[in-house]
XYZ file of C-alpha atoms in Angstrom:
462
model
C -14.840 -1.685 -27.715
C -18.215 -0.372 -28.587
C -21.341 -2.273 -27.813
C -23.105 -3.856 -30.697
C -26.383 -2.829 -32.177
C -29.365 -4.332 -30.517
C -28.015 -4.002 -26.981
C -30.383 -1.887 -24.873
C -29.498 1.497 -23.518
C -26.746 2.430 -25.931
C -25.324 5.954 -25.433
C -27.638 8.508 -26.884
C -30.248 5.884 -27.731
C -33.218 4.437 -25.974
C -35.523 5.970 -23.432
C -33.375 4.829 -20.492
C -30.553 7.239 -21.170
C -32.958 10.046 -21.960
C -34.612 9.563 -18.594
C -31.181 9.559 -16.891
C -29.883 12.589 -18.761
C -29.431 14.471 -15.496
C -26.626 12.084 -14.475
C -22.984 12.953 -15.205
C -21.810 11.402 -18.461
C -19.173 9.366 -16.594
C -21.811 7.164 -14.929
C -24.380 6.963 -17.701
C -24.963 3.469 -19.015
C -22.910 2.529 -22.048
C -24.564 -0.870 -22.517
C -27.366 -2.474 -20.489
C -28.073 -2.373 -16.775
C -27.423 -6.115 -16.536
C -24.108 -5.818 -18.331
C -22.892 -3.091 -15.962
C -24.120 -5.081 -12.950
C -22.190 -8.096 -14.216
C -19.069 -5.953 -14.509
C -19.625 -4.641 -10.988
C -18.792 -8.027 -9.458
C -15.998 -8.769 -11.933
C -13.097 -8.124 -9.538
C -14.573 -9.690 -6.387
C -12.509 -12.810 -7.002
C -9.537 -10.735 -5.833
C -11.288 -8.470 -3.337
C -13.120 -11.063 -1.231
C -10.241 -13.476 -0.456
C -7.932 -10.688 0.722
C -10.400 -8.804 2.931
C -11.786 -12.089 4.268
C -8.316 -13.341 5.210
C -7.399 -10.045 6.870
C -10.710 -9.967 8.742
C -10.195 -13.503 10.067
C -6.443 -13.434 10.739
C -5.638 -9.774 11.459
C -8.998 -8.575 12.821
C -9.531 -6.026 10.067
C -12.888 -4.283 10.466
C -14.740 -5.532 7.390
C -17.664 -3.131 7.883
C -15.395 -0.075 7.869
C -13.511 -1.391 4.835
C -16.779 -1.985 2.967
C -18.001 1.545 3.666
C -14.782 3.299 2.663
C -14.171 1.184 -0.428
C -17.769 1.944 -1.423
C -16.971 5.650 -1.205
C -13.801 5.080 -3.231
C -15.766 3.161 -5.883
C -18.332 5.925 -6.185
C -15.686 8.660 -6.466
C -13.565 6.815 -9.044
C -16.578 5.873 -11.147
C -17.682 9.495 -11.200
C -14.214 10.915 -11.905
C -12.803 8.431 -14.429
C -15.915 7.256 -16.265
C -14.679 3.646 -16.613
C -15.039 0.616 -14.305
C -11.979 1.704 -12.314
C -11.415 -0.960 -9.642
C -10.650 -0.435 -5.975
C -8.664 -3.365 -4.606
C -6.690 -4.094 -1.439
C -2.939 -3.517 -1.642
C -1.763 -7.071 -2.195
C 1.843 -6.862 -0.996
C 0.820 -5.230 2.285
C -1.845 -7.910 2.748
C 0.672 -10.670 1.979
C 3.134 -9.354 4.577
C 0.372 -8.848 7.137
C -0.708 -12.473 6.727
C 2.824 -13.904 6.695
C 5.062 -14.721 9.624
C 5.635 -10.982 10.098
C 1.919 -10.637 10.922
C 1.523 -6.864 10.946
C -0.910 -5.311 13.386
C -3.731 -3.045 12.244
C -1.789 0.180 13.093
C 1.207 -1.162 11.151
C -0.983 -2.065 8.156
C -2.459 1.422 8.161
C 1.008 2.966 8.483
C 2.136 1.063 5.411
C -0.905 2.319 3.494
C -0.272 5.916 4.539
C 3.377 5.696 3.481
C 2.482 4.358 0.021
C -0.224 7.015 -0.277
C 2.268 9.778 0.515
C 4.714 8.625 -2.172
C 2.032 8.228 -4.844
C 0.482 11.561 -3.970
C 3.887 13.223 -4.332
C 4.623 11.510 -7.659
C 1.211 12.449 -9.005
C 1.076 16.030 -7.740
C 4.559 16.862 -9.061
C 3.950 15.248 -12.452
C 6.812 12.772 -11.991
C 4.438 9.860 -12.499
C 3.605 11.143 -15.987
C 7.298 11.258 -16.910
C 7.785 7.707 -15.613
C 4.808 6.545 -17.663
C 6.100 8.146 -20.865
C 9.633 6.821 -20.468
C 8.706 3.195 -19.808
C 9.057 0.926 -22.878
C 5.786 -0.749 -23.877
C 7.244 -4.322 -23.798
C 8.178 -3.817 -20.128
C 4.648 -2.647 -19.274
C 3.225 -5.630 -21.166
C 5.541 -7.928 -19.251
C 4.211 -6.642 -15.933
C 0.634 -7.073 -17.157
C 1.340 -10.589 -18.394
C 2.970 -11.625 -15.119
C 0.133 -10.189 -13.022
C -2.475 -11.830 -15.220
C -0.802 -15.237 -15.097
C -0.276 -14.881 -11.351
C -4.015 -14.328 -10.927
C -4.734 -17.316 -13.163
C -2.381 -19.595 -11.194
C -4.000 -18.512 -7.915
C -7.454 -19.043 -9.418
C -6.603 -22.623 -10.399
C -5.449 -23.285 -6.821
C -8.757 -21.912 -5.530
C -10.627 -24.258 -7.850
C -8.557 -27.391 -7.221
C -7.680 -27.207 -3.523
C -9.373 -26.406 -0.237
C -8.383 -22.957 1.089
C -7.701 -21.742 4.610
C -8.190 -17.977 4.621
C -7.695 -17.712 8.368
C -3.943 -17.652 7.645
C -3.560 -16.296 4.123
C -5.542 -15.093 1.130
C -3.803 -17.699 -1.035
C -3.233 -20.493 1.481
C -3.885 -23.527 -0.667
C -3.800 -26.670 1.399
C -2.704 -30.039 0.075
C -6.304 -31.230 0.362
C -7.950 -31.568 -3.035
C -11.372 -29.980 -3.370
C -14.098 -32.634 -3.116
C -15.773 -33.559 -6.365
C -19.326 -32.991 -5.134
C -20.837 -30.653 -2.565
C -21.842 -27.013 -2.221
C -18.218 -25.958 -2.735
C -17.116 -28.893 -4.822
C -15.149 -29.190 -8.016
C -18.268 -29.940 -10.075
C -19.883 -26.675 -8.933
C -16.781 -24.669 -9.887
C -16.516 -26.350 -13.289
C -20.225 -25.783 -13.916
C -19.748 -22.067 -13.183
C -16.728 -22.040 -15.497
C -18.650 -23.646 -18.373
C -21.639 -21.343 -17.837
C -19.465 -18.221 -18.089
C -17.697 -19.518 -21.215
C -21.003 -20.345 -22.914
C -22.440 -16.958 -21.922
C -19.521 -14.668 -22.676
C -17.252 -16.638 -24.986
C -13.813 -15.077 -25.269
C -15.106 -11.787 -23.903
C -15.580 -9.937 -27.198
C -18.470 -7.526 -27.413
C -19.135 -8.243 -31.049
C -18.809 -10.908 -33.709
C -16.485 -9.674 -36.447
C -16.755 -11.331 -39.843
C -13.730 -12.123 -41.999
C -14.430 -9.063 -44.156
C -14.255 -6.803 -41.107
C -17.982 -6.147 -40.779
C -19.548 -6.289 -37.324
C -22.335 -8.783 -36.924
C -25.070 -8.973 -34.312
C -24.053 -10.183 -30.871
C -25.086 -13.654 -29.824
C -28.150 -13.495 -27.622
C -26.510 -15.503 -24.831
C -23.720 -12.917 -24.565
C -26.201 -10.535 -22.942
C -26.604 -12.836 -19.947
C -24.995 -11.240 -16.830
C -22.975 -14.384 -16.168
C -20.762 -13.031 -13.397
C -23.724 -11.541 -11.545
C -25.653 -14.828 -11.718
C -22.656 -16.857 -10.527
C -21.962 -14.427 -7.672
C -25.628 -14.394 -6.612
C -25.566 -18.197 -6.585
C -22.514 -18.076 -4.334
C -24.272 -15.759 -1.874
C -27.315 -18.037 -1.801
C -25.129 -21.055 -1.136
C -23.591 -19.284 1.881
C -26.895 -19.655 3.735
C -27.523 -23.172 2.412
C -24.094 -24.366 3.561
C -24.552 -22.988 7.076
C -28.030 -21.670 7.974
C -26.765 -20.762 11.453
C -24.793 -17.798 10.051
C -28.017 -15.804 10.276
C -27.712 -15.936 14.058
C -24.258 -14.352 13.896
C -25.414 -11.293 11.962
C -25.586 -7.991 13.799
C -27.391 -5.041 12.316
C -25.869 -1.586 12.106
C -22.494 -0.237 11.023
C -19.397 -0.581 13.136
C -18.528 2.643 15.003
C -15.750 4.641 13.349
C -12.593 4.951 15.398
C -9.290 6.679 14.714
C -6.425 4.182 14.552
C -3.686 5.083 17.014
C -0.331 4.835 15.250
C 2.940 5.038 17.175
C 6.338 5.853 15.716
C 7.343 2.192 16.061
C 4.207 1.170 14.174
C 5.086 3.554 11.364
C 8.683 2.309 11.094
C 7.620 -1.347 10.954
C 4.761 -0.602 8.555
C 7.032 1.377 6.252
C 9.880 -1.127 5.978
C 7.825 -4.330 6.133
C 4.737 -3.275 4.177
C 5.237 -0.063 2.179
C 8.642 -0.829 0.628
C 7.536 -4.060 -1.111
C 4.178 -2.504 -2.042
C 5.516 0.644 -3.740
C 6.840 -0.978 -6.954
C 3.596 -2.888 -7.398
C 1.503 0.231 -6.813
C 3.493 2.302 -9.301
C 3.654 -0.402 -11.972
C 0.309 -2.182 -11.666
C -1.963 0.328 -9.930
C -1.008 3.319 -12.046
C 1.061 2.588 -15.153
C -0.528 -0.735 -16.142
C -4.016 0.594 -15.382
C -3.510 3.644 -17.614
C -2.141 1.529 -20.441
C -4.882 -1.090 -20.152
C -7.600 1.577 -20.096
C -6.319 2.976 -23.398
C -6.392 -0.557 -24.856
C -9.906 -1.341 -23.650
C -11.394 2.104 -24.278
C -9.583 3.490 -27.346
C -12.419 5.939 -28.005
C -11.723 7.732 -24.712
C -8.916 10.094 -23.851
C -6.039 8.255 -22.173
C -6.133 8.283 -18.387
C -3.689 10.668 -16.770
C -1.113 8.742 -14.686
C -0.860 11.779 -12.415
C -4.607 11.725 -11.692
C -4.627 7.989 -11.038
C -1.641 8.324 -8.708
C -3.244 11.196 -6.787
C -6.470 9.184 -6.583
C -4.714 6.299 -4.816
C -2.963 8.723 -2.462
C -6.113 10.595 -1.451
C -8.133 7.400 -0.921
C -5.712 6.059 1.634
C -5.052 9.353 3.345
C -8.720 9.298 4.294
C -9.540 5.660 4.967
C -6.367 4.405 6.650
C -6.873 6.670 9.652
C -10.154 4.851 10.344
C -8.869 1.303 9.844
C -10.013 0.696 6.262
C -7.757 -1.674 4.343
C -5.172 0.214 2.210
C -6.462 0.170 -1.359
C -5.288 0.971 -4.841
C -6.440 0.565 -8.402
C -5.356 -2.530 -10.297
C -5.074 -3.647 -13.898
C -6.415 -7.077 -12.963
C -9.560 -5.606 -11.464
C -10.121 -3.396 -14.494
C -9.671 -6.393 -16.785
C -12.125 -8.447 -14.721
C -14.816 -5.794 -14.633
C -14.436 -5.186 -18.355
C -14.475 -8.931 -19.062
C -17.867 -9.321 -17.391
C -19.543 -6.293 -18.979
C -18.418 -3.121 -17.200
C -18.086 -0.280 -19.715
C -18.672 2.899 -17.697
C -18.411 4.415 -14.254
C -21.935 3.127 -13.594
C -20.488 -0.343 -13.058
C -18.442 0.607 -9.997
C -21.205 2.927 -8.763
C -23.503 -0.111 -8.627
C -20.772 -1.933 -6.714
C -20.460 1.039 -4.357
C -24.173 0.927 -3.588
C -23.953 -2.779 -2.763
C -20.890 -2.405 -0.537
C -22.341 0.609 1.259
C -25.605 -1.198 1.956
C -23.798 -4.248 3.341
C -21.427 -2.150 5.435
C -24.216 -0.046 6.925
C -26.647 -2.910 7.513
C -24.375 -5.726 8.675
C -21.123 -3.998 9.617
C -18.286 -6.322 10.566
C -20.657 -9.271 11.069
C -20.865 -9.698 7.280
C -17.635 -11.683 7.599
C -19.739 -14.631 8.815
C -21.456 -14.733 5.405
C -18.261 -14.349 3.385
C -16.690 -17.124 5.418
C -19.137 -19.557 3.806
C -18.800 -18.265 0.231
C -17.822 -21.094 -2.166
C -14.149 -20.466 -2.887
C -14.278 -22.466 -6.093
C -16.660 -19.870 -7.540
C -14.288 -17.063 -6.531
C -11.517 -18.961 -8.300
C -13.548 -19.101 -11.507
C -14.164 -15.336 -11.451
C -10.510 -14.632 -10.679
C -9.420 -16.906 -13.542
C -11.267 -14.825 -16.135
C -9.863 -11.593 -14.665
C -6.318 -12.913 -14.921
C -6.718 -14.190 -18.471
C -8.245 -10.890 -19.623
C -5.308 -8.974 -18.157
C -2.731 -11.349 -19.645
C -4.316 -11.049 -23.104
C -3.463 -7.337 -23.163
C 0.087 -8.426 -24.039
C -0.930 -9.936 -27.374
C -0.088 -6.769 -29.341
C 3.689 -7.240 -29.389
C 4.543 -6.795 -33.069
C 8.168 -7.983 -33.216
C 10.194 -10.857 -31.834
C 12.396 -8.393 -29.947
C 9.406 -6.845 -28.161
C 8.060 -10.293 -27.277
C 11.505 -11.289 -25.999
C 11.643 -8.340 -23.575
C 8.058 -8.888 -22.467
C 8.529 -12.597 -21.760
C 11.799 -12.117 -19.853
C 10.153 -9.402 -17.744
C 7.128 -11.609 -17.059
C 9.229 -14.685 -16.344
C 11.435 -12.926 -13.808
C 8.388 -11.329 -12.161
C 6.687 -14.707 -11.760
C 9.780 -16.628 -10.685
C 10.911 -14.059 -8.163
C 7.364 -13.112 -7.125
C 8.448 -9.496 -7.525
C 7.124 -7.012 -10.060
C 10.043 -4.715 -9.203
C 12.635 -7.373 -10.082
C 10.887 -8.144 -13.345
C 10.627 -4.453 -14.152
C 14.358 -3.868 -13.587
C 15.243 -6.922 -15.671
C 12.988 -5.773 -18.499
C 14.389 -2.238 -18.553
C 18.008 -3.467 -18.492
C 17.307 -5.938 -21.291
C 15.551 -3.287 -23.371
C 18.508 -0.902 -22.995
C 20.997 -3.641 -23.879
C 19.094 -4.366 -27.077
C 19.094 -0.665 -27.925
C 22.870 -0.499 -27.344
C 23.320 -3.542 -29.568
C 21.489 -1.776 -32.413
C 23.754 1.268 -32.353
C 25.823 1.691 -35.553
C 29.210 2.245 -33.913
C 31.103 2.250 -37.214
C 28.856 5.000 -38.513
C 29.300 6.977 -35.302
C 33.086 6.705 -35.513
C 32.990 7.748 -39.165
C 30.821 10.785 -38.428
C 33.017 11.698 -35.472
C 36.169 11.483 -37.638
C 34.570 13.532 -40.420
C 33.574 16.143 -37.860
C 37.143 16.322 -36.551
C 38.562 16.752 -40.047
C 35.991 19.432 -40.848
C 36.871 21.313 -37.666
C 40.607 21.050 -38.457
C 40.102 22.370 -42.007
C 38.058 25.268 -40.689
C 40.744 26.179 -38.150
C 43.424 25.951 -40.843
C 41.435 28.163 -43.170
C 40.939 30.772 -40.464
C 44.696 30.751 -39.785
C 45.507 31.392 -43.464
C 43.115 34.350 -43.534
C 44.676 35.833 -40.413
C 48.101 35.501 -41.959
């Protein structure tokens, strides 16, 4: 969607872009600085809970992860020209935080295994064939299930107290207190503020006759950035002693020592459940969503996106950085809060890099005090934006396939199971539409024609 007239720093307009003409076009501002900064924090509702839980429960080096994901953000923003997210691999994180409790070498082994498969699929072009063959209703079903899953998790973050020392989605039975610096009132206030500022997330007001009207002035407020900044401020208000736990300087880089046993456990326990999600959500759903959100741009190449995920992890996993991928939910969140170009994730990269270099692993003491209700609010909008991508189903049959795929994915907590169900259902519906009577008639006519031709040839020979 294009930005409306009156927004500062539109492409090719305004002195800001003229002054920044030396920058690659992929990271030039498409809207305003504040809008791109708001988009930069749009996917942190997913990023922070996972890396915080792994840092507390599995001793992941947060400083190293911040530095490498910053480098990933910068590279993807420069290469793709959209707010391409960089998020932790969720299935690997879930297994690592479950009863299996993977060690750091096993987590990194799982990331390397997924990276190898995606790099192979992308480099050989197989990922492009998979993308072209997949029916759209199945892709929409995966997007809908992921979006609703995010929304359900977000509501748990808002309503219940969380314990991230055991899991990134460990909702306790304790209801969130009504008042307080991480209370229900604070979360609801953040929710109302974002709704009033951004509405349904549209860039423009479209009149009934199709004409585009001026944007509402409040829609230019960087709502997500303000809410996130408030959350950071409240970290120090909630526990002023966290300042004493900060240590300046980056954590020293170390090569993770991976044994053969580590690789086997990491592959079977972490990589196998992660692969379907990475292929479906990190590559295929991302490419499809990008074409929906940015129709004026050339469609992302599934092969390039797949290779991007592979190369990222082949570098960072050896140093203990959390295995990462792209994600449709992160893209939806960053777009929802104003990200329209690669500049959005470049801003995020600068922030992550600064935090990783200045505070290193000690930054976990700050994140540990971040109001989880606010993270839930941000995650809620990301999930809803992703789920709304499925609203373009034009027929009842397409909606039927999409909803079955989404329902199975949510019920079984498995994107792979939902994907298989959707594909099988789609093929069954195609088989049902075949005109068998017409096929039999054409086959019989062909047989008679062949017999007449053979008989005619025999008469000529005689």
